[in-house]
mmCIF file with all atom_site columns, C-alpha atoms and ligand atoms in Angstrom:
data_model
loop_
_atom_site.group_PDB
_atom_site.id
_atom_site.type_symbol
_atom_site.label_atom_id
_atom_site.label_alt_id
_atom_site.label_comp_id
_atom_site.label_asym_id
_atom_site.label_entity_id
_atom_site.label_seq_id
_atom_site.pdbx_PDB_ins_code
_atom_site.Cartn_x
_atom_site.Cartn_y
_atom_site.Cartn_z
_atom_site.occupancy
_atom_site.B_iso_or_equiv
_atom_site.pdbx_formal_charge
_atom_site.auth_seq_id
_atom_site.auth_comp_id
_atom_site.auth_asym_id
_atom_site.auth_atom_id
_atom_site.pdbx_PDB_model_num
ATOM   1   C  CA  . MET A 1 1   ? -10.024 -4.073  5.444   1.00 81.00 ? 25  MET A CA  1
ATOM   2   C  CA  . PRO A 1 2   ? -8.508  -5.924  2.457   1.00 92.00 ? 26  PRO A CA  1
ATOM   3   C  CA  . PHE A 1 3   ? -6.147  -3.726  -0.145  1.00 93.00 ? 27  PHE A CA  1
ATOM   4   C  CA  . ILE A 1 4   ? -6.791  -6.336  -3.046  1.00 95.00 ? 28  ILE A CA  1
ATOM   5   C  CA  . GLY A 1 5   ? -10.134 -6.337  -4.534  1.00 96.00 ? 29  GLY A CA  1
ATOM   6   C  CA  . HIS A 1 6   ? -11.271 -8.062  -7.847  1.00 97.00 ? 30  HIS A CA  1
ATOM   7   C  CA  . ASP A 1 7   ? -12.104 -5.465  -10.594 1.00 98.00 ? 31  ASP A CA  1
ATOM   8   C  CA  . THR A 1 8   ? -15.353 -7.514  -12.312 1.00 98.00 ? 32  THR A CA  1
ATOM   9   C  CA  . VAL A 1 9   ? -14.943 -5.418  -15.652 1.00 98.00 ? 33  VAL A CA  1
ATOM   10  C  CA  . ASN A 1 10  ? -10.692 -5.764  -16.247 1.00 97.00 ? 34  ASN A CA  1
ATOM   11  C  CA  . ASP A 1 11  ? -11.327 -9.750  -14.528 1.00 97.00 ? 35  ASP A CA  1
ATOM   12  C  CA  . LYS A 1 12  ? -8.383  -8.958  -12.274 1.00 97.00 ? 36  LYS A CA  1
ATOM   13  C  CA  . ARG A 1 13  ? -7.162  -8.663  -9.006  1.00 96.00 ? 37  ARG A CA  1
ATOM   14  C  CA  . VAL A 1 14  ? -7.022  -4.555  -8.369  1.00 96.00 ? 38  VAL A CA  1
ATOM   15  C  CA  . ASN A 1 15  ? -4.260  -3.393  -5.320  1.00 94.00 ? 39  ASN A CA  1
ATOM   16  C  CA  . ILE A 1 16  ? -5.436  0.270   -4.069  1.00 94.00 ? 40  ILE A CA  1
ATOM   17  C  CA  . LEU A 1 17  ? -2.724  0.922   -2.710  1.00 90.00 ? 41  LEU A CA  1
ATOM   18  C  CA  . ASN A 1 18  ? -1.247  1.112   -6.605  1.00 91.00 ? 42  ASN A CA  1
ATOM   19  C  CA  . TYR A 1 19  ? -3.850  3.903   -7.252  1.00 92.00 ? 43  TYR A CA  1
ATOM   20  C  CA  . GLU A 1 20  ? -3.768  7.121   -6.226  1.00 89.00 ? 44  GLU A CA  1
ATOM   21  C  CA  . ASP A 1 21  ? -6.813  7.724   -6.880  1.00 91.00 ? 45  ASP A CA  1
ATOM   22  C  CA  . PRO A 1 22  ? -9.390  5.090   -6.749  1.00 95.00 ? 46  PRO A CA  1
ATOM   23  C  CA  . ARG A 1 23  ? -12.158 6.756   -6.634  1.00 96.00 ? 47  ARG A CA  1
ATOM   24  C  CA  . ALA A 1 24  ? -12.202 8.311   -10.002 1.00 96.00 ? 48  ALA A CA  1
ATOM   25  C  CA  . ILE A 1 25  ? -10.835 5.287   -11.415 1.00 96.00 ? 49  ILE A CA  1
ATOM   26  C  CA  . PHE A 1 26  ? -13.587 2.814   -10.614 1.00 97.00 ? 50  PHE A CA  1
ATOM   27  C  CA  . LYS A 1 27  ? -17.669 2.636   -10.325 1.00 98.00 ? 51  LYS A CA  1
ATOM   28  C  CA  . ARG A 1 28  ? -19.241 1.799   -7.587  1.00 97.00 ? 52  ARG A CA  1
ATOM   29  C  CA  . GLY A 1 29  ? -20.282 -1.912  -7.966  1.00 97.00 ? 53  GLY A CA  1
ATOM   30  C  CA  . GLN A 1 30  ? -16.964 -2.699  -9.955  1.00 98.00 ? 54  GLN A CA  1
ATOM   31  C  CA  . ILE A 1 31  ? -15.009 -4.019  -6.814  1.00 98.00 ? 55  ILE A CA  1
ATOM   32  C  CA  . VAL A 1 32  ? -16.004 -7.241  -5.366  1.00 97.00 ? 56  VAL A CA  1
ATOM   33  C  CA  . CYS A 1 33  ? -14.394 -9.403  -2.455  1.00 96.00 ? 57  CYS A CA  1
ATOM   34  C  CA  . ARG A 1 34  ? -12.098 -12.517 -4.233  1.00 94.00 ? 58  ARG A CA  1
ATOM   35  C  CA  . TYR A 1 35  ? -13.050 -14.488 -1.286  1.00 94.00 ? 59  TYR A CA  1
ATOM   36  C  CA  . CYS A 1 36  ? -16.982 -13.890 -1.379  1.00 94.00 ? 60  CYS A CA  1
ATOM   37  C  CA  . LYS A 1 37  ? -18.489 -11.359 -3.941  1.00 96.00 ? 61  LYS A CA  1
ATOM   38  C  CA  . GLU A 1 38  ? -19.555 -8.703  -2.310  1.00 96.00 ? 62  GLU A CA  1
ATOM   39  C  CA  . GLU A 1 39  ? -19.032 -5.501  -2.677  1.00 97.00 ? 63  GLU A CA  1
ATOM   40  C  CA  . LEU A 1 40  ? -16.619 -3.841  -1.758  1.00 97.00 ? 64  LEU A CA  1
ATOM   41  C  CA  . VAL A 1 41  ? -16.342 -0.120  -1.051  1.00 96.00 ? 65  VAL A CA  1
ATOM   42  C  CA  . ILE A 1 42  ? -13.823 2.394   -0.843  1.00 95.00 ? 66  ILE A CA  1
ATOM   43  C  CA  . ARG A 1 43  ? -12.403 4.044   2.693   1.00 92.00 ? 67  ARG A CA  1
ATOM   44  C  CA  . GLY A 1 44  ? -10.003 6.574   3.511   1.00 89.00 ? 68  GLY A CA  1
ATOM   45  C  CA  . ASN A 1 45  ? -7.416  8.796   1.919   1.00 83.00 ? 69  ASN A CA  1
ATOM   46  C  CA  . SER A 1 46  ? -4.307  7.920   -0.634  1.00 75.00 ? 70  SER A CA  1
ATOM   47  C  CA  . ARG A 1 47  ? -2.878  10.842  0.978   1.00 72.00 ? 71  ARG A CA  1
ATOM   48  C  CA  . ILE A 1 48  ? -3.670  11.274  4.781   1.00 72.00 ? 72  ILE A CA  1
ATOM   49  C  CA  . SER A 1 49  ? -5.327  8.228   5.851   1.00 68.00 ? 73  SER A CA  1
ATOM   50  C  CA  . VAL A 1 50  ? -3.357  6.210   8.502   1.00 68.00 ? 74  VAL A CA  1
ATOM   51  C  CA  . PRO A 1 51  ? -3.963  3.372   7.890   1.00 68.00 ? 75  PRO A CA  1
ATOM   52  C  CA  . LYS A 1 52  ? -3.140  3.763   3.676   1.00 80.00 ? 76  LYS A CA  1
ATOM   53  C  CA  . ILE A 1 53  ? -6.678  4.326   1.608   1.00 89.00 ? 77  ILE A CA  1
ATOM   54  C  CA  . HIS A 1 54  ? -7.865  0.596   1.437   1.00 92.00 ? 78  HIS A CA  1
ATOM   55  C  CA  . PHE A 1 55  ? -11.019 -1.697  0.045   1.00 94.00 ? 79  PHE A CA  1
ATOM   56  C  CA  . MET A 1 56  ? -14.337 -3.081  3.230   1.00 93.00 ? 80  MET A CA  1
ATOM   57  C  CA  . HIS A 1 57  ? -17.389 -4.775  2.786   1.00 94.00 ? 81  HIS A CA  1
ATOM   58  C  CA  . LEU A 1 58  ? -20.251 -3.212  2.879   1.00 93.00 ? 82  LEU A CA  1
ATOM   59  C  CA  . SER A 1 59  ? -22.060 -6.188  5.120   1.00 92.00 ? 83  SER A CA  1
ATOM   60  C  CA  . ASN A 1 60  ? -18.430 -5.131  7.464   1.00 89.00 ? 84  ASN A CA  1
ATOM   61  C  CA  . GLU A 1 61  ? -17.542 -8.776  7.115   1.00 89.00 ? 85  GLU A CA  1
ATOM   62  C  CA  . CYS A 1 62  ? -16.590 -11.181 4.881   1.00 92.00 ? 86  CYS A CA  1
ATOM   63  C  CA  . LYS A 1 63  ? -18.211 -14.586 4.420   1.00 91.00 ? 87  LYS A CA  1
ATOM   64  C  CA  . GLY A 1 64  ? -16.220 -16.033 2.485   1.00 91.00 ? 88  GLY A CA  1
ATOM   65  C  CA  . GLU A 1 65  ? -14.226 -19.326 3.423   1.00 91.00 ? 89  GLU A CA  1
ATOM   66  C  CA  . TYR A 1 66  ? -11.060 -18.329 3.981   1.00 91.00 ? 90  TYR A CA  1
ATOM   67  C  CA  . LYS A 1 67  ? -10.570 -18.140 7.163   1.00 86.00 ? 91  LYS A CA  1
ATOM   68  C  CA  . HIS A 1 68  ? -10.209 -14.473 8.702   1.00 78.00 ? 92  HIS A CA  1
ATOM   69  C  CA  . HIS A 1 69  ? -9.628  -12.620 12.129  1.00 74.00 ? 93  HIS A CA  1
ATOM   70  C  CA  . PRO A 1 70  ? -10.417 -9.220  12.688  1.00 71.00 ? 94  PRO A CA  1
ATOM   71  C  CA  . GLU A 1 71  ? -8.585  -6.123  11.522  1.00 80.00 ? 95  GLU A CA  1
ATOM   72  C  CA  . SER A 1 72  ? -7.418  -3.487  12.721  1.00 83.00 ? 96  SER A CA  1
ATOM   73  C  CA  . PRO A 1 73  ? -6.431  0.382   11.628  1.00 83.00 ? 97  PRO A CA  1
ATOM   74  C  CA  . GLU A 1 74  ? -3.317  -1.392  12.491  1.00 86.00 ? 98  GLU A CA  1
ATOM   75  C  CA  . HIS A 1 75  ? -3.007  -4.394  11.076  1.00 89.00 ? 99  HIS A CA  1
ATOM   76  C  CA  . LEU A 1 76  ? -3.330  -2.614  8.275   1.00 89.00 ? 100 LEU A CA  1
ATOM   77  C  CA  . PHE A 1 77  ? -1.239  0.011   8.573   1.00 87.00 ? 101 PHE A CA  1
ATOM   78  C  CA  . PHE A 1 78  ? 1.968   -3.114  9.601   1.00 90.00 ? 102 PHE A CA  1
ATOM   79  C  CA  . LYS A 1 79  ? 0.757   -5.351  6.571   1.00 92.00 ? 103 LYS A CA  1
ATOM   80  C  CA  . GLU A 1 80  ? 1.094   -2.420  3.838   1.00 90.00 ? 104 GLU A CA  1
ATOM   81  C  CA  . LEU A 1 81  ? 4.586   -1.485  6.255   1.00 90.00 ? 105 LEU A CA  1
ATOM   82  C  CA  . LEU A 1 82  ? 5.625   -4.564  5.727   1.00 92.00 ? 106 LEU A CA  1
ATOM   83  C  CA  . SER A 1 83  ? 4.642   -5.303  2.078   1.00 92.00 ? 107 SER A CA  1
ATOM   84  C  CA  . ARG A 1 84  ? 6.840   -2.297  1.705   1.00 89.00 ? 108 ARG A CA  1
ATOM   85  C  CA  . ASP A 1 85  ? 10.255  -2.424  3.455   1.00 89.00 ? 109 ASP A CA  1
ATOM   86  C  CA  . LEU A 1 86  ? 11.130  -5.611  4.267   1.00 88.00 ? 110 LEU A CA  1
ATOM   87  C  CA  . ALA A 1 87  ? 12.320  -6.667  0.354   1.00 83.00 ? 111 ALA A CA  1
ATOM   88  C  CA  . LYS A 1 88  ? 14.022  -3.096  1.077   1.00 85.00 ? 112 LYS A CA  1
ATOM   89  C  CA  . ASP A 1 89  ? 15.635  -4.580  4.276   1.00 82.00 ? 113 ASP A CA  1
ATOM   90  C  CA  . LEU A 1 90  ? 17.189  -7.726  3.616   1.00 84.00 ? 114 LEU A CA  1
ATOM   91  C  CA  . ASP A 1 91  ? 19.357  -8.542  -0.015  1.00 87.00 ? 115 ASP A CA  1
ATOM   92  C  CA  . GLU A 1 92  ? 17.925  -12.220 -0.260  1.00 88.00 ? 116 GLU A CA  1
ATOM   93  C  CA  . TYR A 1 93  ? 13.921  -11.002 -0.373  1.00 89.00 ? 117 TYR A CA  1
ATOM   94  C  CA  . SER A 1 94  ? 15.066  -8.960  -3.782  1.00 87.00 ? 118 SER A CA  1
ATOM   95  C  CA  . ASN A 1 95  ? 14.548  -11.708 -6.333  1.00 90.00 ? 119 ASN A CA  1
ATOM   96  C  CA  . ALA A 1 96  ? 11.144  -12.519 -4.872  1.00 94.00 ? 120 ALA A CA  1
ATOM   97  C  CA  . ARG A 1 97  ? 8.250   -10.314 -5.575  1.00 95.00 ? 121 ARG A CA  1
ATOM   98  C  CA  . VAL A 1 98  ? 5.668   -9.778  -3.020  1.00 95.00 ? 122 VAL A CA  1
ATOM   99  C  CA  . GLU A 1 99  ? 2.478   -9.906  -2.566  1.00 95.00 ? 123 GLU A CA  1
ATOM   100 C  CA  . LEU A 1 100 ? -0.241  -8.545  0.119   1.00 94.00 ? 124 LEU A CA  1
ATOM   101 C  CA  . GLU A 1 101 ? -3.601  -10.610 1.344   1.00 95.00 ? 125 GLU A CA  1
ATOM   102 C  CA  . CYS A 1 102 ? -2.100  -14.095 -0.573  1.00 96.00 ? 126 CYS A CA  1
ATOM   103 C  CA  . PRO A 1 103 ? -4.515  -16.478 -1.102  1.00 95.00 ? 127 PRO A CA  1
ATOM   104 C  CA  . VAL A 1 104 ? -3.005  -20.067 -0.051  1.00 96.00 ? 128 VAL A CA  1
ATOM   105 C  CA  . ASP A 1 105 ? -5.948  -22.143 -1.369  1.00 94.00 ? 129 ASP A CA  1
ATOM   106 C  CA  . SER A 1 106 ? -4.771  -26.248 0.308   1.00 95.00 ? 130 SER A CA  1
ATOM   107 C  CA  . ILE A 1 107 ? -4.769  -24.156 3.750   1.00 95.00 ? 131 ILE A CA  1
ATOM   108 C  CA  . LYS A 1 108 ? -7.784  -21.689 3.400   1.00 95.00 ? 132 LYS A CA  1
ATOM   109 C  CA  . ARG A 1 109 ? -5.667  -19.727 4.735   1.00 95.00 ? 133 ARG A CA  1
ATOM   110 C  CA  . ILE A 1 110 ? -4.648  -15.345 3.582   1.00 95.00 ? 134 ILE A CA  1
ATOM   111 C  CA  . ILE A 1 111 ? -0.957  -14.342 4.134   1.00 96.00 ? 135 ILE A CA  1
ATOM   112 C  CA  . ASP A 1 112 ? -1.080  -10.744 4.911   1.00 96.00 ? 136 ASP A CA  1
ATOM   113 C  CA  . VAL A 1 113 ? 2.688   -10.864 3.029   1.00 96.00 ? 137 VAL A CA  1
ATOM   114 C  CA  . ALA A 1 114 ? 4.027   -12.968 1.327   1.00 97.00 ? 138 ALA A CA  1
ATOM   115 C  CA  . PHE A 1 115 ? 7.225   -13.025 -0.721  1.00 96.00 ? 139 PHE A CA  1
ATOM   116 C  CA  . ILE A 1 116 ? 7.104   -15.381 -3.554  1.00 97.00 ? 140 ILE A CA  1
ATOM   117 C  CA  . PHE A 1 117 ? 10.228  -16.495 -4.483  1.00 96.00 ? 141 PHE A CA  1
ATOM   118 C  CA  . PRO A 1 118 ? 11.145  -17.177 -9.307  1.00 96.00 ? 142 PRO A CA  1
ATOM   119 C  CA  . ASN A 1 119 ? 11.881  -21.116 -7.651  1.00 95.00 ? 143 ASN A CA  1
ATOM   120 C  CA  . GLY A 1 120 ? 8.678   -21.296 -5.835  1.00 95.00 ? 144 GLY A CA  1
ATOM   121 C  CA  . TRP A 1 121 ? 9.268   -20.899 -1.914  1.00 96.00 ? 145 TRP A CA  1
ATOM   122 C  CA  . VAL A 1 122 ? 6.756   -18.713 -0.090  1.00 96.00 ? 146 VAL A CA  1
ATOM   123 C  CA  . VAL A 1 123 ? 7.308   -17.113 2.514   1.00 96.00 ? 147 VAL A CA  1
ATOM   124 C  CA  . ALA A 1 124 ? 4.362   -15.884 4.882   1.00 97.00 ? 148 ALA A CA  1
ATOM   125 C  CA  . HIS A 1 125 ? 5.010   -11.616 7.295   1.00 96.00 ? 149 HIS A CA  1
ATOM   126 C  CA  . GLU A 1 126 ? 2.357   -11.954 9.458   1.00 96.00 ? 150 GLU A CA  1
ATOM   127 C  CA  . VAL A 1 127 ? 1.166   -9.185  11.259  1.00 95.00 ? 151 VAL A CA  1
ATOM   128 C  CA  . GLN A 1 128 ? -0.587  -10.444 14.736  1.00 95.00 ? 152 GLN A CA  1
ATOM   129 C  CA  . LEU A 1 129 ? -2.218  -7.180  17.405  1.00 93.00 ? 153 LEU A CA  1
ATOM   130 C  CA  . SER A 1 130 ? -5.359  -9.112  18.580  1.00 92.00 ? 154 SER A CA  1
ATOM   131 C  CA  . ALA A 1 131 ? -4.779  -11.462 22.179  1.00 95.00 ? 155 ALA A CA  1
ATOM   132 C  CA  . ILE A 1 132 ? -3.641  -14.879 20.560  1.00 96.00 ? 156 ILE A CA  1
ATOM   133 C  CA  . THR A 1 133 ? -2.342  -18.168 22.557  1.00 97.00 ? 157 THR A CA  1
ATOM   134 C  CA  . PRO A 1 134 ? 1.459   -20.411 21.867  1.00 98.00 ? 158 PRO A CA  1
ATOM   135 C  CA  . ASN A 1 135 ? -1.383  -22.910 20.380  1.00 98.00 ? 159 ASN A CA  1
ATOM   136 C  CA  . GLU A 1 136 ? -3.140  -20.733 18.279  1.00 97.00 ? 160 GLU A CA  1
ATOM   137 C  CA  . LEU A 1 137 ? 0.223   -19.564 16.931  1.00 97.00 ? 161 LEU A CA  1
ATOM   138 C  CA  . GLU A 1 138 ? 0.720   -23.433 16.665  1.00 97.00 ? 162 GLU A CA  1
ATOM   139 C  CA  . GLU A 1 139 ? -1.768  -24.237 14.965  1.00 96.00 ? 163 GLU A CA  1
ATOM   140 C  CA  . ARG A 1 140 ? -1.477  -21.453 12.312  1.00 96.00 ? 164 ARG A CA  1
ATOM   141 C  CA  . THR A 1 141 ? 1.837   -22.263 11.866  1.00 97.00 ? 165 THR A CA  1
ATOM   142 C  CA  . ASN A 1 142 ? 1.477   -25.241 10.913  1.00 97.00 ? 166 ASN A CA  1
ATOM   143 C  CA  . ASP A 1 143 ? -1.033  -25.095 8.447   1.00 96.00 ? 167 ASP A CA  1
ATOM   144 C  CA  . TYR A 1 144 ? 1.599   -22.936 6.877   1.00 97.00 ? 168 TYR A CA  1
ATOM   145 C  CA  . ARG A 1 145 ? 3.921   -25.318 6.500   1.00 96.00 ? 169 ARG A CA  1
ATOM   146 C  CA  . LYS A 1 146 ? 1.331   -28.407 5.378   1.00 96.00 ? 170 LYS A CA  1
ATOM   147 C  CA  . ALA A 1 147 ? 1.031   -26.031 2.333   1.00 97.00 ? 171 ALA A CA  1
ATOM   148 C  CA  . GLY A 1 148 ? 5.071   -25.410 2.284   1.00 97.00 ? 172 GLY A CA  1
ATOM   149 C  CA  . ILE A 1 149 ? 5.714   -22.349 3.207   1.00 97.00 ? 173 ILE A CA  1
ATOM   150 C  CA  . ASP A 1 150 ? 8.025   -20.639 6.593   1.00 96.00 ? 174 ASP A CA  1
ATOM   151 C  CA  . VAL A 1 151 ? 6.363   -17.890 8.354   1.00 96.00 ? 175 VAL A CA  1
ATOM   152 C  CA  . THR A 1 152 ? 7.613   -14.754 10.833  1.00 95.00 ? 176 THR A CA  1
ATOM   153 C  CA  . TRP A 1 153 ? 5.060   -13.678 12.800  1.00 96.00 ? 177 TRP A CA  1
ATOM   154 C  CA  . TRP A 1 154 ? 5.105   -9.745  13.460  1.00 95.00 ? 178 TRP A CA  1
ATOM   155 C  CA  . LEU A 1 155 ? 3.576   -9.431  16.854  1.00 96.00 ? 179 LEU A CA  1
ATOM   156 C  CA  . GLY A 1 156 ? 1.964   -6.608  19.308  1.00 94.00 ? 180 GLY A CA  1
ATOM   157 C  CA  . LYS A 1 157 ? 0.043   -4.648  21.292  1.00 93.00 ? 181 LYS A CA  1
ATOM   158 C  CA  . GLN A 1 158 ? -1.771  -7.871  22.336  1.00 94.00 ? 182 GLN A CA  1
ATOM   159 C  CA  . ALA A 1 159 ? 0.316   -10.687 21.031  1.00 95.00 ? 183 ALA A CA  1
ATOM   160 C  CA  . ASN A 1 160 ? 2.425   -9.438  22.353  1.00 95.00 ? 184 ASN A CA  1
ATOM   161 C  CA  . THR A 1 161 ? 2.855   -11.359 25.439  1.00 96.00 ? 185 THR A CA  1
ATOM   162 C  CA  . GLN A 1 162 ? 6.306   -13.126 27.074  1.00 97.00 ? 186 GLN A CA  1
ATOM   163 C  CA  . LYS A 1 163 ? 4.007   -16.311 26.287  1.00 98.00 ? 187 LYS A CA  1
ATOM   164 C  CA  . ASN A 1 164 ? 4.090   -15.492 22.709  1.00 97.00 ? 188 ASN A CA  1
ATOM   165 C  CA  . ARG A 1 165 ? 7.967   -14.442 22.381  1.00 96.00 ? 189 ARG A CA  1
ATOM   166 C  CA  . GLN A 1 166 ? 8.944   -17.240 24.746  1.00 97.00 ? 190 GLN A CA  1
ATOM   167 C  CA  . TRP A 1 167 ? 6.954   -19.655 21.360  1.00 97.00 ? 191 TRP A CA  1
ATOM   168 C  CA  . CYS A 1 168 ? 8.311   -17.712 18.745  1.00 96.00 ? 192 CYS A CA  1
ATOM   169 C  CA  . TYR A 1 169 ? 12.009  -18.309 20.199  1.00 95.00 ? 193 TYR A CA  1
ATOM   170 C  CA  . GLU A 1 170 ? 11.783  -22.065 21.527  1.00 96.00 ? 194 GLU A CA  1
ATOM   171 C  CA  . LYS A 1 171 ? 10.223  -22.717 18.133  1.00 95.00 ? 195 LYS A CA  1
ATOM   172 C  CA  . LEU A 1 172 ? 11.162  -20.635 15.108  1.00 94.00 ? 196 LEU A CA  1
ATOM   173 C  CA  . GLY A 1 173 ? 14.026  -18.999 16.671  1.00 94.00 ? 197 GLY A CA  1
ATOM   174 C  CA  . GLU A 1 174 ? 13.354  -15.635 16.454  1.00 91.00 ? 198 GLU A CA  1
ATOM   175 C  CA  . CYS A 1 175 ? 10.592  -13.035 17.562  1.00 92.00 ? 199 CYS A CA  1
ATOM   176 C  CA  . HIS A 1 176 ? 9.801   -9.699  15.578  1.00 93.00 ? 200 HIS A CA  1
ATOM   177 C  CA  . THR A 1 177 ? 7.318   -7.069  17.799  1.00 94.00 ? 201 THR A CA  1
ATOM   178 C  CA  . ILE A 1 178 ? 6.089   -3.736  16.469  1.00 91.00 ? 202 ILE A CA  1
ATOM   179 C  CA  . ASP A 1 179 ? 5.105   -0.655  18.508  1.00 86.00 ? 203 ASP A CA  1
ATOM   180 C  CA  . TYR A 1 180 ? 2.040   1.100   16.246  1.00 73.00 ? 204 TYR A CA  1
ATOM   181 C  CA  . GLU A 1 181 ? 2.258   4.046   18.908  1.00 72.00 ? 205 GLU A CA  1
ATOM   182 C  CA  . LYS A 1 182 ? 6.236   4.098   17.219  1.00 73.00 ? 206 LYS A CA  1
ATOM   183 C  CA  . LEU A 1 183 ? 6.238   3.781   14.546  1.00 69.00 ? 207 LEU A CA  1
ATOM   184 C  CA  . VAL A 1 184 ? 3.039   5.245   12.988  1.00 59.00 ? 208 VAL A CA  1
ATOM   185 C  CA  . GLU A 1 185 ? 4.850   8.646   14.513  1.00 60.00 ? 209 GLU A CA  1
ATOM   186 C  CA  . HIS A 1 186 ? 8.615   7.971   12.531  1.00 57.00 ? 210 HIS A CA  1
ATOM   187 C  CA  . SER A 1 187 ? 5.414   7.528   9.683   1.00 52.00 ? 211 SER A CA  1
ATOM   188 C  CA  . ALA A 1 188 ? 4.194   10.702  9.968   1.00 48.00 ? 212 ALA A CA  1
ATOM   189 C  CA  . LYS A 1 189 ? 7.136   12.945  10.180  1.00 43.00 ? 213 LYS A CA  1
HETATM 190 ZN ZN1 . LIG B 2 .   ? -15.299 -11.671 1.530   1.00 91.49 ? 16  LIG B ZN1 1
#
């Protein structure tokens, strides 16, 4: 369930969150997936939905060669939240350009939220809510490292286990956890 699509009429990347009323702007069929070229349809409402309005593959599944993991509404919610708020909270990110769903061609992965610095550094923030093992975390982290990208993990729900937290502390020196229910409550205020 992406926020980003490709506008085939204007040949450009489109972030649906930048449009107040995307259904009035884009024609049916105008937006396709950047990876598999399938038509994307619009789901939700820009004002009242949690998660926010987003795109969906017509067949509900990306058939592109980039690695895809199922994304729940909660996953979408956190991606949007991190892309909006992290730079506000971290001074060091104030010069970086934030990119949601940023593809890394050399490893065929898509970063949830990437901070791209003017000097070429890229920091990835990955939201992980579905079950994952420390080995899988390590594999994905190593993939990003091969591409020269530093990763920060945000663990919630089934991914927020003692083993995974321990792995983060041991290998990365930090661990971030997220609580969906609390945040939705908070953001609804
Ligand atoms: Zn696709």
